[in-house]
Tab-separated table of C-alpha atoms in Angstrom:
chain	number	residue	atom	x	y	z
A	1008	MET	CA	2.804	17.195	2.976
A	1009	ALA	CA	4.012	14.713	0.092
A	1010	THR	CA	7.218	15.931	-1.969
A	1011	GLY	CA	5.225	15.041	-5.065
A	1012	ASP	CA	1.660	15.258	-6.260
A	1013	PHE	CA	0.840	14.074	-9.921
A	1014	HIS	CA	-2.985	15.196	-9.809
A	1015	LEU	CA	-3.442	18.989	-10.316
A	1016	HIS	CA	-5.601	20.888	-11.881
A	1017	SER	CA	-5.886	24.787	-13.138
A	1018	THR	CA	-7.997	27.372	-14.671
A	1019	CYS	CA	-6.918	25.932	-17.822
A	1020	SER	CA	-9.456	23.508	-17.417
A	1021	ASP	CA	-11.836	23.378	-14.382
A	1022	GLY	CA	-9.232	24.433	-11.609
A	1023	VAL	CA	-10.055	28.242	-9.817
A	1024	ARG	CA	-5.929	28.483	-9.756
A	1025	SER	CA	-3.796	29.636	-12.535
A	1026	PRO	CA	-0.908	27.219	-13.608
A	1027	THR	CA	2.034	29.578	-11.996
A	1028	TRP	CA	-0.350	29.720	-8.752
A	1029	VAL	CA	-0.550	25.955	-8.479
A	1030	MET	CA	3.543	25.714	-8.769
A	1031	GLU	CA	3.972	28.295	-6.414
A	1032	THR	CA	2.062	26.994	-3.940
A	1033	ALA	CA	2.984	23.336	-4.342
A	1034	ALA	CA	6.702	24.322	-3.815
A	1035	ALA	CA	5.914	26.483	-1.017
A	1036	ASN	CA	3.753	23.360	0.838
A	1037	GLY	CA	7.074	21.451	0.231
A	1038	VAL	CA	6.197	19.440	-3.088
A	1039	ARG	CA	9.261	18.829	-5.320
A	1040	VAL	CA	8.376	17.136	-8.478
A	1041	LEU	CA	4.831	17.131	-9.617
A	1042	ALA	CA	2.547	17.080	-12.668
A	1043	LEU	CA	-0.215	19.424	-14.312
A	1044	THR	CA	-3.078	17.395	-15.222
A	1045	ASP	CA	-5.734	19.531	-16.609
A	1046	HIS	CA	-8.641	18.143	-18.260
A	1047	ASP	CA	-8.418	17.388	-21.985
A	1048	THR	CA	-5.844	19.879	-22.273
A	1049	THR	CA	-2.099	20.794	-22.299
A	1050	GLU	CA	-2.482	24.724	-22.368
A	1051	GLY	CA	-0.950	25.422	-19.188
A	1052	LEU	CA	1.752	23.322	-19.280
A	1053	ALA	CA	4.138	26.138	-20.738
A	1054	GLU	CA	3.074	28.575	-17.764
A	1055	ALA	CA	3.701	25.905	-15.635
A	1056	GLY	CA	7.091	24.841	-16.733
A	1057	THR	CA	8.493	28.659	-16.459
A	1058	ALA	CA	6.521	29.052	-12.739
A	1059	ALA	CA	8.041	25.359	-11.762
A	1060	LYS	CA	11.691	26.853	-13.208
A	1061	GLN	CA	11.728	29.779	-10.856
A	1062	ALA	CA	9.968	27.891	-8.004
A	1063	GLY	CA	12.585	25.106	-8.492
A	1064	VAL	CA	10.319	22.295	-8.697
A	1065	ARG	CA	10.440	19.446	-11.504
A	1066	LEU	CA	7.544	19.447	-13.687
A	1067	ILE	CA	6.321	16.270	-15.303
A	1068	PRO	CA	4.034	16.874	-18.356
A	1069	GLY	CA	0.503	15.779	-17.552
A	1070	ILE	CA	-3.192	15.316	-18.359
A	1071	GLU	CA	-6.546	13.733	-17.328
A	1072	LEU	CA	-8.776	12.182	-20.205
A	1073	SER	CA	-11.908	11.035	-19.662
A	1074	VAL	CA	-13.219	7.885	-21.748
A	1075	ASP	CA	-15.947	5.516	-22.232
A	1076	LEU	CA	-15.496	2.283	-20.083
A	1077	ASP	CA	-18.546	0.279	-20.545
A	1078	GLY	CA	-21.043	3.137	-20.633
A	1079	ALA	CA	-19.131	4.638	-17.308
A	1080	ASP	CA	-16.885	7.751	-17.058
A	1081	ALA	CA	-13.456	6.882	-16.443
A	1082	HIS	CA	-10.176	8.837	-15.811
A	1083	LEU	CA	-7.064	7.870	-17.469
A	1084	LEU	CA	-3.593	10.284	-16.459
A	1085	GLY	CA	-1.192	10.768	-18.696
A	1086	TYR	CA	2.293	11.420	-17.753
A	1087	GLY	CA	5.771	12.357	-19.381
A	1088	PHE	CA	4.390	12.201	-23.093
A	1089	ASP	CA	5.555	14.584	-26.035
A	1090	ILE	CA	3.295	17.372	-25.875
A	1091	GLU	CA	3.374	18.317	-29.489
A	1092	HIS	CA	2.937	15.131	-30.577
A	1093	GLY	CA	0.111	15.754	-33.854
A	1094	PRO	CA	-2.315	12.798	-32.855
A	1095	LEU	CA	-2.672	13.832	-29.419
A	1096	GLN	CA	-3.087	17.443	-30.094
A	1097	ALA	CA	-5.572	17.131	-32.684
A	1098	TYR	CA	-7.733	15.026	-30.755
A	1099	LEU	CA	-7.559	17.580	-27.999
A	1100	SER	CA	-8.524	20.416	-30.115
A	1101	GLU	CA	-11.906	18.184	-31.487
A	1102	GLN	CA	-12.568	17.956	-27.263
A	1103	ARG	CA	-12.554	21.058	-26.587
A	1104	ASP	CA	-14.875	22.719	-29.720
A	1105	GLY	CA	-16.894	19.385	-28.655
A	1106	ARG	CA	-17.531	20.792	-24.980
A	1107	VAL	CA	-18.821	24.011	-25.759
A	1108	GLY	CA	-21.648	22.476	-27.419
A	1109	ARG	CA	-21.814	20.305	-24.634
A	1110	MET	CA	-21.965	23.342	-22.154
A	1111	VAL	CA	-24.830	24.878	-24.342
A	1112	ARG	CA	-26.537	21.970	-24.209
A	1113	MET	CA	-26.693	21.208	-20.542
A	1114	VAL	CA	-27.792	25.301	-20.326
A	1115	ARG	CA	-30.736	24.658	-22.583
A	1116	VAL	CA	-31.560	21.672	-20.286
A	1117	LEU	CA	-31.612	23.611	-17.240
A	1118	ALA	CA	-33.761	26.234	-18.704
A	1119	GLU	CA	-36.508	23.616	-19.316
A	1120	HIS	CA	-36.367	22.722	-15.341
A	1121	GLY	CA	-36.710	26.108	-14.559
A	1122	VAL	CA	-33.273	26.740	-13.943
A	1123	THR	CA	-31.848	29.726	-15.915
A	1124	VAL	CA	-28.288	30.630	-16.424
A	1125	GLN	CA	-26.422	32.315	-19.123
A	1126	VAL	CA	-24.450	30.633	-21.872
A	1127	GLU	CA	-22.139	33.816	-21.989
A	1128	ARG	CA	-21.490	33.940	-18.079
A	1129	VAL	CA	-20.764	30.124	-18.180
A	1130	LEU	CA	-17.986	31.216	-20.839
A	1131	GLU	CA	-16.886	34.019	-18.818
A	1132	ILE	CA	-16.264	31.832	-15.644
A	1133	ALA	CA	-14.194	29.273	-18.109
A	1134	GLY	CA	-12.014	32.538	-19.441
A	1135	GLU	CA	-9.231	30.447	-21.389
A	1136	ALA	CA	-10.039	27.416	-19.556
A	1137	SER	CA	-11.548	24.280	-21.837
A	1138	VAL	CA	-15.352	24.917	-20.519
A	1139	GLY	CA	-17.257	21.937	-18.626
A	1140	ARG	CA	-19.573	21.085	-15.980
A	1141	PRO	CA	-17.540	22.616	-13.226
A	1142	HIS	CA	-17.834	25.915	-14.869
A	1143	VAL	CA	-21.553	25.201	-15.367
A	1144	ALA	CA	-21.766	24.465	-11.515
A	1145	ARG	CA	-20.002	27.826	-10.588
A	1146	ALA	CA	-22.854	29.463	-12.672
A	1147	LEU	CA	-25.559	27.522	-10.846
A	1148	VAL	CA	-24.141	28.548	-7.635
A	1149	GLU	CA	-23.556	32.092	-8.318
A	1150	ALA	CA	-27.355	32.112	-9.278
A	1151	GLY	CA	-28.206	30.973	-6.192
A	1152	TYR	CA	-29.957	27.581	-7.160
A	1153	VAL	CA	-27.347	25.557	-5.251
A	1154	GLU	CA	-24.957	26.524	-2.187
A	1155	SER	CA	-21.904	24.560	-3.659
A	1156	VAL	CA	-20.410	22.975	-6.547
A	1157	ALA	CA	-21.172	19.485	-4.683
A	1158	GLU	CA	-24.724	19.975	-4.794
A	1159	ALA	CA	-24.654	21.225	-8.134
A	1160	PHE	CA	-23.112	18.183	-9.250
A	1161	ASP	CA	-25.607	15.851	-6.926
A	1162	THR	CA	-28.722	17.793	-8.050
A	1163	TRP	CA	-28.207	18.443	-11.852
A	1164	LEU	CA	-24.861	17.886	-13.594
A	1165	GLY	CA	-23.371	14.557	-11.968
A	1166	ASP	CA	-23.631	11.603	-13.701
A	1167	GLY	CA	-27.236	10.483	-14.833
A	1168	ARG	CA	-28.648	13.896	-13.252
A	1169	PRO	CA	-30.923	15.747	-15.157
A	1170	ALA	CA	-28.815	17.910	-16.873
A	1171	HIS	CA	-25.949	15.412	-17.494
A	1172	ILE	CA	-25.255	15.453	-21.333
A	1173	THR	CA	-22.781	12.633	-21.945
A	1174	ARG	CA	-20.241	13.765	-24.894
A	1175	LEU	CA	-18.017	11.716	-27.414
A	1176	ARG	CA	-15.173	10.149	-25.750
A	1177	LEU	CA	-12.301	7.698	-26.537
A	1178	THR	CA	-12.332	3.995	-25.613
A	1179	PRO	CA	-9.654	3.251	-22.710
A	1180	ALA	CA	-7.726	1.273	-25.214
A	1181	GLU	CA	-7.860	4.052	-27.573
A	1182	ALA	CA	-6.759	6.530	-24.996
A	1183	ILE	CA	-4.152	4.432	-23.584
A	1184	ALA	CA	-2.763	3.955	-27.301
A	1185	LEU	CA	-2.594	7.361	-27.964
A	1186	LEU	CA	-0.692	8.688	-24.917
A	1187	HIS	CA	1.652	5.434	-25.452
A	1188	GLU	CA	1.922	6.919	-28.997
A	1189	ALA	CA	2.979	10.345	-27.665
A	1190	GLY	CA	5.952	8.805	-25.569
A	1191	GLY	CA	3.767	8.723	-22.628
A	1192	ALA	CA	2.729	6.068	-19.490
A	1193	VAL	CA	-0.862	6.397	-18.487
A	1194	PHE	CA	-2.493	5.797	-14.669
A	1195	VAL	CA	-5.955	4.719	-14.074
A	1196	ALA	CA	-7.088	7.935	-11.613
A	1197	HIS	CA	-9.126	7.934	-8.406
A	1198	PRO	CA	-9.936	3.858	-8.910
A	1199	LEU	CA	-12.643	3.957	-6.335
A	1200	PHE	CA	-14.790	6.245	-8.600
A	1201	LEU	CA	-15.023	3.154	-11.251
A	1202	GLY	CA	-17.588	1.786	-8.995
A	1203	GLU	CA	-18.203	-1.467	-6.533
A	1204	ASP	CA	-15.824	-3.715	-9.024
A	1205	TYR	CA	-13.374	-1.242	-9.618
A	1206	LYS	CA	-10.708	-4.011	-9.065
A	1207	GLY	CA	-12.290	-6.189	-12.054
A	1208	ALA	CA	-12.354	-2.367	-14.260
A	1209	VAL	CA	-8.718	-1.927	-13.022
A	1210	ALA	CA	-7.968	-5.475	-14.199
A	1211	THR	CA	-9.826	-4.880	-17.684
A	1212	LEU	CA	-7.923	-1.815	-18.275
A	1213	ALA	CA	-4.231	-4.014	-17.362
A	1214	GLY	CA	-5.226	-5.492	-20.361
A	1215	MET	CA	-5.358	-2.573	-22.661
A	1216	GLY	CA	-1.970	-1.569	-21.896
A	1217	LEU	CA	-2.442	0.726	-18.524
A	1218	ASP	CA	0.689	1.385	-17.164
A	1219	GLY	CA	-0.361	1.893	-13.215
A	1220	VAL	CA	-3.157	2.615	-10.747
A	1221	GLU	CA	-3.459	6.422	-8.704
A	1222	THR	CA	-2.832	4.509	-5.401
A	1223	TYR	CA	-2.392	7.397	-3.269
A	1224	TYR	CA	-5.178	9.439	-3.308
A	1225	LYS	CA	-6.114	12.520	-1.343
A	1226	HIS	CA	-8.571	11.224	0.861
A	1227	TYR	CA	-7.685	7.476	0.924
A	1228	ASP	CA	-7.322	6.074	4.528
A	1229	ALA	CA	-4.777	3.482	5.354
A	1230	GLU	CA	-6.696	0.491	4.396
A	1231	THR	CA	-7.771	1.331	1.308
A	1232	VAL	CA	-4.148	2.657	0.212
A	1233	LEU	CA	-3.302	-0.942	1.153
A	1234	ALA	CA	-5.946	-2.310	-1.138
A	1235	HIS	CA	-4.662	-0.247	-3.939
A	1236	GLU	CA	-1.362	-1.313	-3.099
A	1237	THR	CA	-2.148	-5.010	-3.414
A	1238	LEU	CA	-4.096	-4.457	-6.704
A	1239	SER	CA	-1.276	-2.796	-8.478
A	1240	GLU	CA	1.274	-5.180	-7.315
A	1241	GLU	CA	-0.923	-8.328	-8.445
A	1242	LEU	CA	-1.784	-6.568	-11.842
A	1243	GLY	CA	2.277	-5.961	-12.193
A	1244	LEU	CA	1.371	-1.941	-12.363
A	1245	GLY	CA	3.146	1.528	-10.891
A	1246	ARG	CA	1.569	3.218	-8.410
A	1247	SER	CA	0.936	6.972	-8.538
A	1248	GLY	CA	-0.451	9.550	-6.260
A	1249	GLY	CA	-2.294	12.825	-5.985
A	1250	SER	CA	-4.458	15.633	-4.612
A	1251	ASP	CA	-6.622	16.216	-7.471
A	1252	TYR	CA	-6.447	19.791	-6.577
A	1253	HIS	CA	-9.238	22.198	-8.174
A	1254	GLY	CA	-9.262	24.632	-5.247
A	1255	LEU	CA	-13.531	24.320	-5.885
A	1256	GLY	CA	-13.980	23.795	-1.553
A	1257	ASN	CA	-15.847	20.199	-2.082
A	1258	PRO	CA	-16.181	17.825	0.744
A	1259	ASN	CA	-12.981	15.661	0.875
A	1260	ASP	CA	-10.721	18.396	-0.934
A	1261	ARG	CA	-7.244	18.543	0.219
A	1262	GLU	CA	-4.231	21.003	-0.396
A	1263	ILE	CA	-1.540	20.769	-2.836
A	1264	GLY	CA	0.471	17.838	-1.783
A	1265	ASP	CA	-1.862	16.938	1.494
A	1266	ILE	CA	-2.000	13.368	0.461
A	1267	PRO	CA	-0.662	9.764	1.575
A	1268	PHE	CA	1.913	9.611	-0.461
A	1269	PRO	CA	5.529	8.232	1.084
A	1270	ASP	CA	8.663	10.005	-0.206
A	1271	GLU	CA	9.912	6.237	-1.545
A	1272	ALA	CA	6.755	5.737	-2.918
A	1273	VAL	CA	7.203	9.107	-5.145
A	1274	ALA	CA	11.008	8.142	-5.806
A	1275	THR	CA	9.571	4.812	-6.789
A	1276	PHE	CA	6.930	6.174	-9.179
A	1277	VAL	CA	9.575	9.221	-10.722
A	1278	ALA	CA	11.631	5.982	-11.407
A	1279	PHE	CA	8.696	3.523	-13.256
A	1280	LEU	CA	8.470	6.471	-15.410
A	1281	ASN	CA	12.181	7.534	-16.487
A	1282	SER	CA	12.354	3.733	-16.580
A	1283	CYS	CA	9.285	3.824	-19.292
A	1284	GLY	CA	11.385	5.975	-21.131
A	1285	VAL	CA	8.873	8.790	-21.130
A	1286	HIS	CA	9.333	12.397	-22.320
A	1287	MET	CA	10.500	14.946	-19.980
A	1288	LEU	CA	9.501	18.417	-20.162
A	1289	ARG	CA	12.813	19.846	-20.923
A	1290	GLN	CA	11.850	23.475	-21.450
A	1291	ALA	CA	11.122	25.634	-18.417
A	1292	GLY	CA	12.001	23.714	-15.368
A	1293	ALA	CA	11.207	19.850	-15.610
A	1294	VAL	CA	15.066	18.009	-15.349
């Protein structure tokens, strides 16, 4: 197990475990420093901070923002920002409101294809979280239309699938600038998801002010890790690592901390954040 994990999700977005559970489990797995990176929300950080303090682990504020990179969906991880930054919270509020409307449109499209799930049930599954595709996917599993969340995405909800509804998103440059204004550092999540020319995409993001690359990602093998290390070195970018834990039981999922992230790389990442002068969550457990 790695001593650091900087890509984790909770019930405040599309994960299935509470922020407290995530912190406690991370500590039990030997993780000593971590970031909760829920999609488009910071709502889980207060609870996570309290739990982190009690569990004796260091919490760095995190978030995962979706951006539009030349028509493709890209994800950026923000670290160490001021969670009370006004413009950031205003944007996140807009995104939460837009997610509900997007979900309603998904449900309507599914019904047009003879696949019926209820808006109310999707909202119940989401609970207090910012509703998204994984919640619709879980409703599809529950209704018996698919056997897994992965199948729901492959058949109905994934990019280019019948019920995939795009939403308004920032450009990468806008998102990077927003997180920088909030005092944070910005890393691109799981670069392989950007397609065959992921190296070119990362280089483009670097030109927009990107700070680093998620290099030590859950199921990456040694060859892939080396390719990302080389890319980050060539572009002068930092390196992060994470399990992208959701608890959904999808193929290639890993437990918290079960990632190819060497201790020295964890220390280098944290030192990188410190050198950037990023905000650390001072209250409740981040030191």
